[in-house]
JSON list of C-alpha atoms and ligand atoms in Angstrom, two decimals:
[
{"chain": "A", "resi": 244, "resn": "MET", "atom": "CA", "xyz": [-38.80, 16.59, -9.96]},
{"chain": "A", "resi": 245, "resn": "PRO", "atom": "CA", "xyz": [-36.03, 14.03, -9.69]},
{"chain": "A", "resi": 246, "resn": "ASN", "atom": "CA", "xyz": [-35.32, 12.19, -6.49]},
{"chain": "A", "resi": 247, "resn": "GLU", "atom": "CA", "xyz": [-32.47, 14.22, -4.99]},
{"chain": "A", "resi": 248, "resn": "SER", "atom": "CA", "xyz": [-30.55, 11.23, -3.68]},
{"chain": "A", "resi": 249, "resn": "PHE", "atom": "CA", "xyz": [-30.68, 9.53, -7.09]},
{"chain": "A", "resi": 250, "resn": "LYS", "atom": "CA", "xyz": [-29.51, 12.75, -8.71]},
{"chain": "A", "resi": 251, "resn": "LYS", "atom": "CA", "xyz": [-26.68, 12.88, -6.18]},
{"chain": "A", "resi": 252, "resn": "LEU", "atom": "CA", "xyz": [-25.74, 9.31, -7.04]},
{"chain": "A", "resi": 253, "resn": "TYR", "atom": "CA", "xyz": [-25.61, 10.34, -10.72]},
{"chain": "A", "resi": 254, "resn": "VAL", "atom": "CA", "xyz": [-23.30, 13.28, -9.96]},
{"chain": "A", "resi": 255, "resn": "ASP", "atom": "CA", "xyz": [-21.09, 11.08, -7.74]},
{"chain": "A", "resi": 256, "resn": "GLU", "atom": "CA", "xyz": [-20.75, 8.48, -10.48]},
{"chain": "A", "resi": 257, "resn": "LEU", "atom": "CA", "xyz": [-19.82, 11.23, -12.94]},
{"chain": "A", "resi": 258, "resn": "LYS", "atom": "CA", "xyz": [-17.18, 12.49, -10.51]},
{"chain": "A", "resi": 259, "resn": "ASP", "atom": "CA", "xyz": [-15.82, 8.98, -10.22]},
{"chain": "A", "resi": 260, "resn": "LEU", "atom": "CA", "xyz": [-15.53, 8.81, -14.01]},
{"chain": "A", "resi": 261, "resn": "TYR", "atom": "CA", "xyz": [-13.89, 12.22, -14.16]},
{"chain": "A", "resi": 262, "resn": "SER", "atom": "CA", "xyz": [-11.25, 10.96, -11.77]},
{"chain": "A", "resi": 263, "resn": "ALA", "atom": "CA", "xyz": [-10.93, 7.69, -13.71]},
{"chain": "A", "resi": 264, "resn": "GLU", "atom": "CA", "xyz": [-10.38, 9.47, -17.03]},
{"chain": "A", "resi": 265, "resn": "ASN", "atom": "CA", "xyz": [-7.83, 11.84, -15.55]},
{"chain": "A", "resi": 266, "resn": "GLN", "atom": "CA", "xyz": [-5.89, 8.94, -14.06]},
{"chain": "A", "resi": 267, "resn": "LEU", "atom": "CA", "xyz": [-5.90, 7.38, -17.51]},
{"chain": "A", "resi": 268, "resn": "VAL", "atom": "CA", "xyz": [-4.60, 10.56, -19.13]},
{"chain": "A", "resi": 269, "resn": "LYS", "atom": "CA", "xyz": [-1.53, 10.11, -16.92]},
{"chain": "A", "resi": 270, "resn": "ALA", "atom": "CA", "xyz": [-1.21, 6.34, -17.38]},
{"chain": "A", "resi": 271, "resn": "LEU", "atom": "CA", "xyz": [-1.66, 6.03, -21.16]},
{"chain": "A", "resi": 272, "resn": "PRO", "atom": "CA", "xyz": [1.61, 7.78, -22.14]},
{"chain": "A", "resi": 273, "resn": "LYS", "atom": "CA", "xyz": [3.49, 5.31, -19.90]},
{"chain": "A", "resi": 274, "resn": "MET", "atom": "CA", "xyz": [1.70, 2.38, -21.51]},
{"chain": "A", "resi": 275, "resn": "ALA", "atom": "CA", "xyz": [2.48, 3.77, -24.97]},
{"chain": "A", "resi": 276, "resn": "LYS", "atom": "CA", "xyz": [6.14, 4.09, -24.03]},
{"chain": "A", "resi": 277, "resn": "ALA", "atom": "CA", "xyz": [6.26, 0.53, -22.71]},
{"chain": "A", "resi": 278, "resn": "ALA", "atom": "CA", "xyz": [4.56, -1.04, -25.75]},
{"chain": "A", "resi": 279, "resn": "THR", "atom": "CA", "xyz": [6.97, -2.67, -28.19]},
{"chain": "A", "resi": 280, "resn": "SER", "atom": "CA", "xyz": [4.47, -3.18, -31.01]},
{"chain": "A", "resi": 281, "resn": "GLU", "atom": "CA", "xyz": [4.22, -0.03, -33.09]},
{"chain": "A", "resi": 282, "resn": "GLU", "atom": "CA", "xyz": [0.53, -0.60, -33.65]},
{"chain": "A", "resi": 283, "resn": "LEU", "atom": "CA", "xyz": [-0.15, -1.02, -29.96]},
{"chain": "A", "resi": 284, "resn": "ARG", "atom": "CA", "xyz": [1.84, 2.10, -29.13]},
{"chain": "A", "resi": 285, "resn": "GLU", "atom": "CA", "xyz": [-0.14, 4.07, -31.72]},
{"chain": "A", "resi": 286, "resn": "GLY", "atom": "CA", "xyz": [-3.35, 2.63, -30.35]},
{"chain": "A", "resi": 287, "resn": "PHE", "atom": "CA", "xyz": [-2.51, 3.88, -26.84]},
{"chain": "A", "resi": 288, "resn": "GLU", "atom": "CA", "xyz": [-1.54, 7.30, -28.21]},
{"chain": "A", "resi": 289, "resn": "GLU", "atom": "CA", "xyz": [-4.77, 7.53, -30.17]},
{"chain": "A", "resi": 290, "resn": "HIS", "atom": "CA", "xyz": [-6.79, 6.55, -27.11]},
{"chain": "A", "resi": 291, "resn": "LEU", "atom": "CA", "xyz": [-4.96, 9.19, -25.07]},
{"chain": "A", "resi": 292, "resn": "GLU", "atom": "CA", "xyz": [-6.28, 11.89, -27.40]},
{"chain": "A", "resi": 293, "resn": "GLN", "atom": "CA", "xyz": [-9.73, 10.33, -27.27]},
{"chain": "A", "resi": 294, "resn": "THR", "atom": "CA", "xyz": [-9.58, 10.24, -23.48]},
{"chain": "A", "resi": 295, "resn": "LYS", "atom": "CA", "xyz": [-8.78, 13.96, -23.33]},
{"chain": "A", "resi": 296, "resn": "GLY", "atom": "CA", "xyz": [-11.94, 14.57, -25.35]},
{"chain": "A", "resi": 297, "resn": "GLN", "atom": "CA", "xyz": [-13.88, 12.35, -22.95]},
{"chain": "A", "resi": 298, "resn": "VAL", "atom": "CA", "xyz": [-12.65, 14.48, -20.03]},
{"chain": "A", "resi": 299, "resn": "GLN", "atom": "CA", "xyz": [-13.97, 17.55, -21.89]},
{"chain": "A", "resi": 300, "resn": "ARG", "atom": "CA", "xyz": [-17.36, 15.93, -22.40]},
{"chain": "A", "resi": 301, "resn": "LEU", "atom": "CA", "xyz": [-17.59, 15.31, -18.65]},
{"chain": "A", "resi": 302, "resn": "GLU", "atom": "CA", "xyz": [-16.60, 18.93, -18.00]},
{"chain": "A", "resi": 303, "resn": "THR", "atom": "CA", "xyz": [-19.41, 20.07, -20.30]},
{"chain": "A", "resi": 304, "resn": "ILE", "atom": "CA", "xyz": [-21.86, 17.97, -18.29]},
{"chain": "A", "resi": 305, "resn": "PHE", "atom": "CA", "xyz": [-20.59, 19.34, -14.97]},
{"chain": "A", "resi": 306, "resn": "GLN", "atom": "CA", "xyz": [-20.92, 22.90, -16.29]},
{"chain": "A", "resi": 307, "resn": "SER", "atom": "CA", "xyz": [-24.55, 22.29, -17.21]},
{"chain": "A", "resi": 308, "resn": "LEU", "atom": "CA", "xyz": [-25.14, 20.80, -13.75]},
{"chain": "A", "resi": 309, "resn": "ASN", "atom": "CA", "xyz": [-23.39, 23.75, -12.13]},
{"chain": "A", "resi": 310, "resn": "GLU", "atom": "CA", "xyz": [-21.26, 21.30, -10.17]},
{"chain": "A", "resi": 311, "resn": "SER", "atom": "CA", "xyz": [-17.52, 20.84, -9.73]},
{"chain": "A", "resi": 312, "resn": "PRO", "atom": "CA", "xyz": [-16.13, 17.68, -11.36]},
{"chain": "A", "resi": 313, "resn": "LYS", "atom": "CA", "xyz": [-13.63, 17.28, -8.54]},
{"chain": "A", "resi": 314, "resn": "GLY", "atom": "CA", "xyz": [-13.90, 15.67, -5.14]},
{"chain": "A", "resi": 315, "resn": "LYS", "atom": "CA", "xyz": [-13.76, 11.94, -5.80]},
{"chain": "A", "resi": 316, "resn": "LYS", "atom": "CA", "xyz": [-10.99, 9.48, -6.47]},
{"chain": "A", "resi": 317, "resn": "CYS", "atom": "CA", "xyz": [-11.86, 6.45, -8.55]},
{"chain": "A", "resi": 318, "resn": "MET", "atom": "CA", "xyz": [-10.39, 3.57, -6.57]},
{"chain": "A", "resi": 319, "resn": "GLY", "atom": "CA", "xyz": [-11.28, 1.07, -9.26]},
{"chain": "A", "resi": 320, "resn": "MET", "atom": "CA", "xyz": [-9.18, 2.87, -11.86]},
{"chain": "A", "resi": 321, "resn": "GLU", "atom": "CA", "xyz": [-6.40, 3.38, -9.34]},
{"chain": "A", "resi": 322, "resn": "GLY", "atom": "CA", "xyz": [-6.20, -0.39, -8.88]},
{"chain": "A", "resi": 323, "resn": "LEU", "atom": "CA", "xyz": [-6.33, -1.11, -12.61]},
{"chain": "A", "resi": 324, "resn": "VAL", "atom": "CA", "xyz": [-3.61, 1.43, -13.35]},
{"chain": "A", "resi": 325, "resn": "LYS", "atom": "CA", "xyz": [-1.46, -0.04, -10.57]},
{"chain": "A", "resi": 326, "resn": "GLU", "atom": "CA", "xyz": [-1.82, -3.51, -12.02]},
{"chain": "A", "resi": 327, "resn": "GLY", "atom": "CA", "xyz": [-0.82, -2.11, -15.41]},
{"chain": "A", "resi": 328, "resn": "SER", "atom": "CA", "xyz": [2.33, -0.55, -14.00]},
{"chain": "A", "resi": 329, "resn": "GLU", "atom": "CA", "xyz": [3.26, -3.79, -12.25]},
{"chain": "A", "resi": 330, "resn": "VAL", "atom": "CA", "xyz": [3.25, -5.45, -15.66]},
{"chain": "A", "resi": 331, "resn": "MET", "atom": "CA", "xyz": [5.66, -2.83, -16.98]},
{"chain": "A", "resi": 332, "resn": "GLU", "atom": "CA", "xyz": [8.12, -3.45, -14.17]},
{"chain": "A", "resi": 333, "resn": "GLU", "atom": "CA", "xyz": [8.48, -7.13, -15.01]},
{"chain": "A", "resi": 334, "resn": "ASP", "atom": "CA", "xyz": [11.24, -8.27, -17.33]},
{"chain": "A", "resi": 335, "resn": "LEU", "atom": "CA", "xyz": [9.08, -9.78, -20.03]},
{"chain": "A", "resi": 336, "resn": "GLU", "atom": "CA", "xyz": [9.77, -10.76, -23.61]},
{"chain": "A", "resi": 337, "resn": "HIS", "atom": "CA", "xyz": [8.50, -8.06, -25.98]},
{"chain": "A", "resi": 338, "resn": "ALA", "atom": "CA", "xyz": [5.38, -9.75, -27.27]},
{"chain": "A", "resi": 339, "resn": "VAL", "atom": "CA", "xyz": [4.60, -11.15, -23.82]},
{"chain": "A", "resi": 340, "resn": "LEU", "atom": "CA", "xyz": [4.82, -7.64, -22.40]},
{"chain": "A", "resi": 341, "resn": "ASP", "atom": "CA", "xyz": [2.52, -6.35, -25.15]},
{"chain": "A", "resi": 342, "resn": "ALA", "atom": "CA", "xyz": [0.06, -9.17, -24.48]},
{"chain": "A", "resi": 343, "resn": "ALA", "atom": "CA", "xyz": [0.09, -8.22, -20.79]},
{"chain": "A", "resi": 344, "resn": "LEU", "atom": "CA", "xyz": [-0.42, -4.53, -21.63]},
{"chain": "A", "resi": 345, "resn": "ILE", "atom": "CA", "xyz": [-3.41, -5.39, -23.79]},
{"chain": "A", "resi": 346, "resn": "GLY", "atom": "CA", "xyz": [-4.85, -7.41, -20.91]},
{"chain": "A", "resi": 347, "resn": "ALA", "atom": "CA", "xyz": [-4.43, -4.45, -18.58]},
{"chain": "A", "resi": 348, "resn": "ALA", "atom": "CA", "xyz": [-5.91, -2.02, -21.12]},
{"chain": "A", "resi": 349, "resn": "GLN", "atom": "CA", "xyz": [-8.93, -4.22, -21.76]},
{"chain": "A", "resi": 350, "resn": "ARG", "atom": "CA", "xyz": [-9.65, -4.41, -18.04]},
{"chain": "A", "resi": 351, "resn": "VAL", "atom": "CA", "xyz": [-9.68, -0.61, -18.07]},
{"chain": "A", "resi": 352, "resn": "GLU", "atom": "CA", "xyz": [-11.99, -0.48, -21.08]},
{"chain": "A", "resi": 353, "resn": "HIS", "atom": "CA", "xyz": [-14.44, -2.97, -19.62]},
{"chain": "A", "resi": 354, "resn": "TYR", "atom": "CA", "xyz": [-14.53, -1.02, -16.38]},
{"chain": "A", "resi": 355, "resn": "GLU", "atom": "CA", "xyz": [-15.23, 2.19, -18.27]},
{"chain": "A", "resi": 356, "resn": "ILE", "atom": "CA", "xyz": [-17.87, 0.56, -20.47]},
{"chain": "A", "resi": 357, "resn": "ALA", "atom": "CA", "xyz": [-19.72, -0.59, -17.34]},
{"chain": "A", "resi": 358, "resn": "ALA", "atom": "CA", "xyz": [-19.42, 2.83, -15.72]},
{"chain": "A", "resi": 359, "resn": "TYR", "atom": "CA", "xyz": [-20.52, 4.80, -18.79]},
{"chain": "A", "resi": 360, "resn": "TRP", "atom": "CA", "xyz": [-23.40, 2.46, -19.42]},
{"chain": "A", "resi": 361, "resn": "THR", "atom": "CA", "xyz": [-24.58, 3.08, -15.86]},
{"chain": "A", "resi": 362, "resn": "VAL", "atom": "CA", "xyz": [-24.36, 6.90, -15.99]},
{"chain": "A", "resi": 363, "resn": "CYS", "atom": "CA", "xyz": [-25.90, 6.95, -19.44]},
{"chain": "A", "resi": 364, "resn": "GLU", "atom": "CA", "xyz": [-28.95, 5.06, -18.19]},
{"chain": "A", "resi": 365, "resn": "PHE", "atom": "CA", "xyz": [-29.12, 7.33, -15.13]},
{"chain": "A", "resi": 366, "resn": "ALA", "atom": "CA", "xyz": [-29.03, 10.40, -17.39]},
{"chain": "A", "resi": 367, "resn": "LYS", "atom": "CA", "xyz": [-31.94, 9.07, -19.46]},
{"chain": "A", "resi": 368, "resn": "VAL", "atom": "CA", "xyz": [-34.08, 8.40, -16.38]},
{"chain": "A", "resi": 369, "resn": "LEU", "atom": "CA", "xyz": [-33.25, 11.85, -15.03]},
{"chain": "A", "resi": 370, "resn": "GLY", "atom": "CA", "xyz": [-34.36, 13.44, -18.30]},
{"chain": "A", "resi": 371, "resn": "GLU", "atom": "CA", "xyz": [-30.83, 14.68, -19.05]},
{"chain": "A", "resi": 372, "resn": "THR", "atom": "CA", "xyz": [-30.98, 13.84, -22.74]},
{"chain": "A", "resi": 373, "resn": "LYS", "atom": "CA", "xyz": [-28.02, 16.05, -23.74]},
{"chain": "A", "resi": 374, "resn": "HIS", "atom": "CA", "xyz": [-25.87, 14.36, -21.12]},
{"chain": "A", "resi": 375, "resn": "ALA", "atom": "CA", "xyz": [-27.03, 10.95, -22.28]},
{"chain": "A", "resi": 376, "resn": "SER", "atom": "CA", "xyz": [-25.97, 11.63, -25.86]},
{"chain": "A", "resi": 377, "resn": "LEU", "atom": "CA", "xyz": [-22.54, 12.91, -24.76]},
{"chain": "A", "resi": 378, "resn": "LEU", "atom": "CA", "xyz": [-22.06, 9.86, -22.53]},
{"chain": "A", "resi": 379, "resn": "GLU", "atom": "CA", "xyz": [-23.18, 7.57, -25.33]},
{"chain": "A", "resi": 380, "resn": "LYS", "atom": "CA", "xyz": [-20.48, 8.99, -27.61]},
{"chain": "A", "resi": 381, "resn": "THR", "atom": "CA", "xyz": [-17.85, 8.13, -25.03]},
{"chain": "A", "resi": 382, "resn": "LEU", "atom": "CA", "xyz": [-19.39, 4.72, -24.44]},
{"chain": "A", "resi": 383, "resn": "GLU", "atom": "CA", "xyz": [-19.08, 4.01, -28.19]},
{"chain": "A", "resi": 384, "resn": "GLU", "atom": "CA", "xyz": [-15.44, 5.11, -28.20]},
{"chain": "A", "resi": 385, "resn": "GLU", "atom": "CA", "xyz": [-14.65, 2.79, -25.29]},
{"chain": "A", "resi": 386, "resn": "LYS", "atom": "CA", "xyz": [-16.33, -0.11, -27.07]},
{"chain": "A", "resi": 387, "resn": "GLN", "atom": "CA", "xyz": [-14.40, 0.59, -30.26]},
{"chain": "A", "resi": 388, "resn": "THR", "atom": "CA", "xyz": [-11.14, 0.78, -28.33]},
{"chain": "A", "resi": 389, "resn": "ASP", "atom": "CA", "xyz": [-11.92, -2.56, -26.70]},
{"chain": "A", "resi": 390, "resn": "GLU", "atom": "CA", "xyz": [-12.57, -4.09, -30.14]},
{"chain": "A", "resi": 391, "resn": "LYS", "atom": "CA", "xyz": [-9.32, -2.70, -31.52]},
{"chain": "A", "resi": 392, "resn": "LEU", "atom": "CA", "xyz": [-7.45, -4.22, -28.59]},
{"chain": "A", "resi": 393, "resn": "THR", "atom": "CA", "xyz": [-9.13, -7.57, -29.24]},
{"chain": "A", "resi": 394, "resn": "GLU", "atom": "CA", "xyz": [-7.95, -7.40, -32.87]},
{"chain": "A", "resi": 395, "resn": "LEU", "atom": "CA", "xyz": [-4.39, -6.48, -31.87]},
{"chain": "A", "resi": 396, "resn": "ALA", "atom": "CA", "xyz": [-4.36, -9.26, -29.28]},
{"chain": "A", "resi": 397, "resn": "LYS", "atom": "CA", "xyz": [-4.90, -11.92, -31.94]},
{"chain": "A", "resi": 398, "resn": "GLU", "atom": "CA", "xyz": [-1.54, -11.21, -33.59]},
{"chain": "A", "resi": 399, "resn": "ILE", "atom": "CA", "xyz": [0.33, -10.27, -30.44]},
{"chain": "A", "resi": 400, "resn": "ASN", "atom": "CA", "xyz": [-0.78, -13.28, -28.41]},
{"chain": "A", "resi": 401, "resn": "ALA", "atom": "CA", "xyz": [0.34, -15.55, -31.23]},
{"chain": "A", "resi": 402, "resn": "GLN", "atom": "CA", "xyz": [3.72, -13.79, -31.25]},
{"chain": "A", "resi": 403, "resn": "ALA", "atom": "CA", "xyz": [3.92, -14.06, -27.47]},
{"chain": "A", "resi": 404, "resn": "ASN", "atom": "CA", "xyz": [3.52, -17.79, -27.78]},
{"chain": "A", "resi": 405, "resn": "GLU", "atom": "CA", "xyz": [6.50, -18.10, -30.16]},
{"chain": "A", "resi": 406, "resn": "PRO", "atom": "CA", "xyz": [9.69, -19.34, -28.51]},
{"chain": "A", "resi": 407, "resn": "GLY", "atom": "CA", "xyz": [12.49, -16.93, -27.69]},
{"chain": "A", "resi": 408, "resn": "SER", "atom": "CA", "xyz": [11.09, -13.48, -28.44]},
{"chain": "A", "resi": 409, "resn": "PRO", "atom": "CA", "xyz": [13.60, -10.81, -27.34]},
{"chain": "A", "resi": 410, "resn": "ARG", "atom": "CA", "xyz": [13.58, -9.08, -23.99]},
{"chain": "A", "resi": 411, "resn": "GLU", "atom": "CA", "xyz": [14.36, -5.47, -23.32]},
{"chain": "A", "resi": 412, "resn": "GLU", "atom": "CA", "xyz": [17.46, -6.63, -21.41]},
{"chain": "A", "resi": 413, "resn": "ASP", "atom": "CA", "xyz": [18.90, -8.30, -24.52]},
{"chain": "A", "resi": 414, "resn": "GLU", "atom": "CA", "xyz": [18.84, -5.08, -26.53]},
{"chain": "A", "resi": 415, "resn": "GLY", "atom": "CA", "xyz": [19.98, -2.65, -23.89]},
{"chain": "A", "resi": 416, "resn": "LYS", "atom": "CA", "xyz": [17.92, 0.19, -22.51]},
{"chain": "A", "resi": 417, "resn": "ALA", "atom": "CA", "xyz": [19.10, 2.90, -24.89]},
{"chain": "A", "resi": 418, "resn": "GLY", "atom": "CA", "xyz": [16.72, 4.38, -27.41]},
{"chain": "A", "resi": 419, "resn": "ARG", "atom": "CA", "xyz": [13.43, 3.14, -28.70]},
{"chain": "A", "resi": 420, "resn": "ARG", "atom": "CA", "xyz": [13.02, -0.55, -29.08]},
{"chain": "A", "resi": 421, "resn": "THR", "atom": "CA", "xyz": [12.51, -1.62, -32.64]},
{"chain": "A", "resi": 422, "resn": "PRO", "atom": "CA", "xyz": [9.19, -3.24, -33.37]},
{"chain": "A", "resi": 423, "resn": "LYS", "atom": "CA", "xyz": [9.56, -6.91, -34.18]},
{"chain": "A", "resi": 424, "resn": "ARG", "atom": "CA", "xyz": [6.49, -7.21, -36.34]},
{"chain": "A", "resi": 425, "resn": "ALA", "atom": "CA", "xyz": [8.26, -7.91, -39.60]},
{"chain": "A", "resi": 426, "resn": "ALA", "atom": "CA", "xyz": [9.91, -11.03, -38.15]},
{"chain": "B", "resi": 684, "resn": "LIG", "atom": "FE1", "xyz": [-12.35, 6.72, -21.26]}
]
């Protein structure tokens, strides 16, 4: 028999993640819209779809536990999302904005990697092997997303360091901004 208070900790951490992922489902479309690099925008859109699948995995786990996934708000993710939206409000040059968005997104990924690693280990100790394999799938996706962001950052940070990259202001607010990758 598992220790009930440890089991409760496991469920609480899962609820925290459920809240975190749902906050991200709302934040990712905004980040995609703000991104000026086509690749970065596509990356955010792809991760949005992945994140919806991660929410479903958590729902599957909650169903098997006979517990509601609701009832907690992940304050960590709330703070990270807030920092991300602050970045979007600043009047930054395109590549600088993208570099800042990548920084915000990688903070999110690292937070999630830590959280999923924790619950995955908890699941193993609790003998919840099916949960552990679901959580491991998500953990792998978060790691891959982090690596993709690292790759994108190489090019974008170099662009951000070039003098005089355009700002949103210079091109007007109408329509989609054109990616400046071919420059
Ligand atoms: Fe996630």
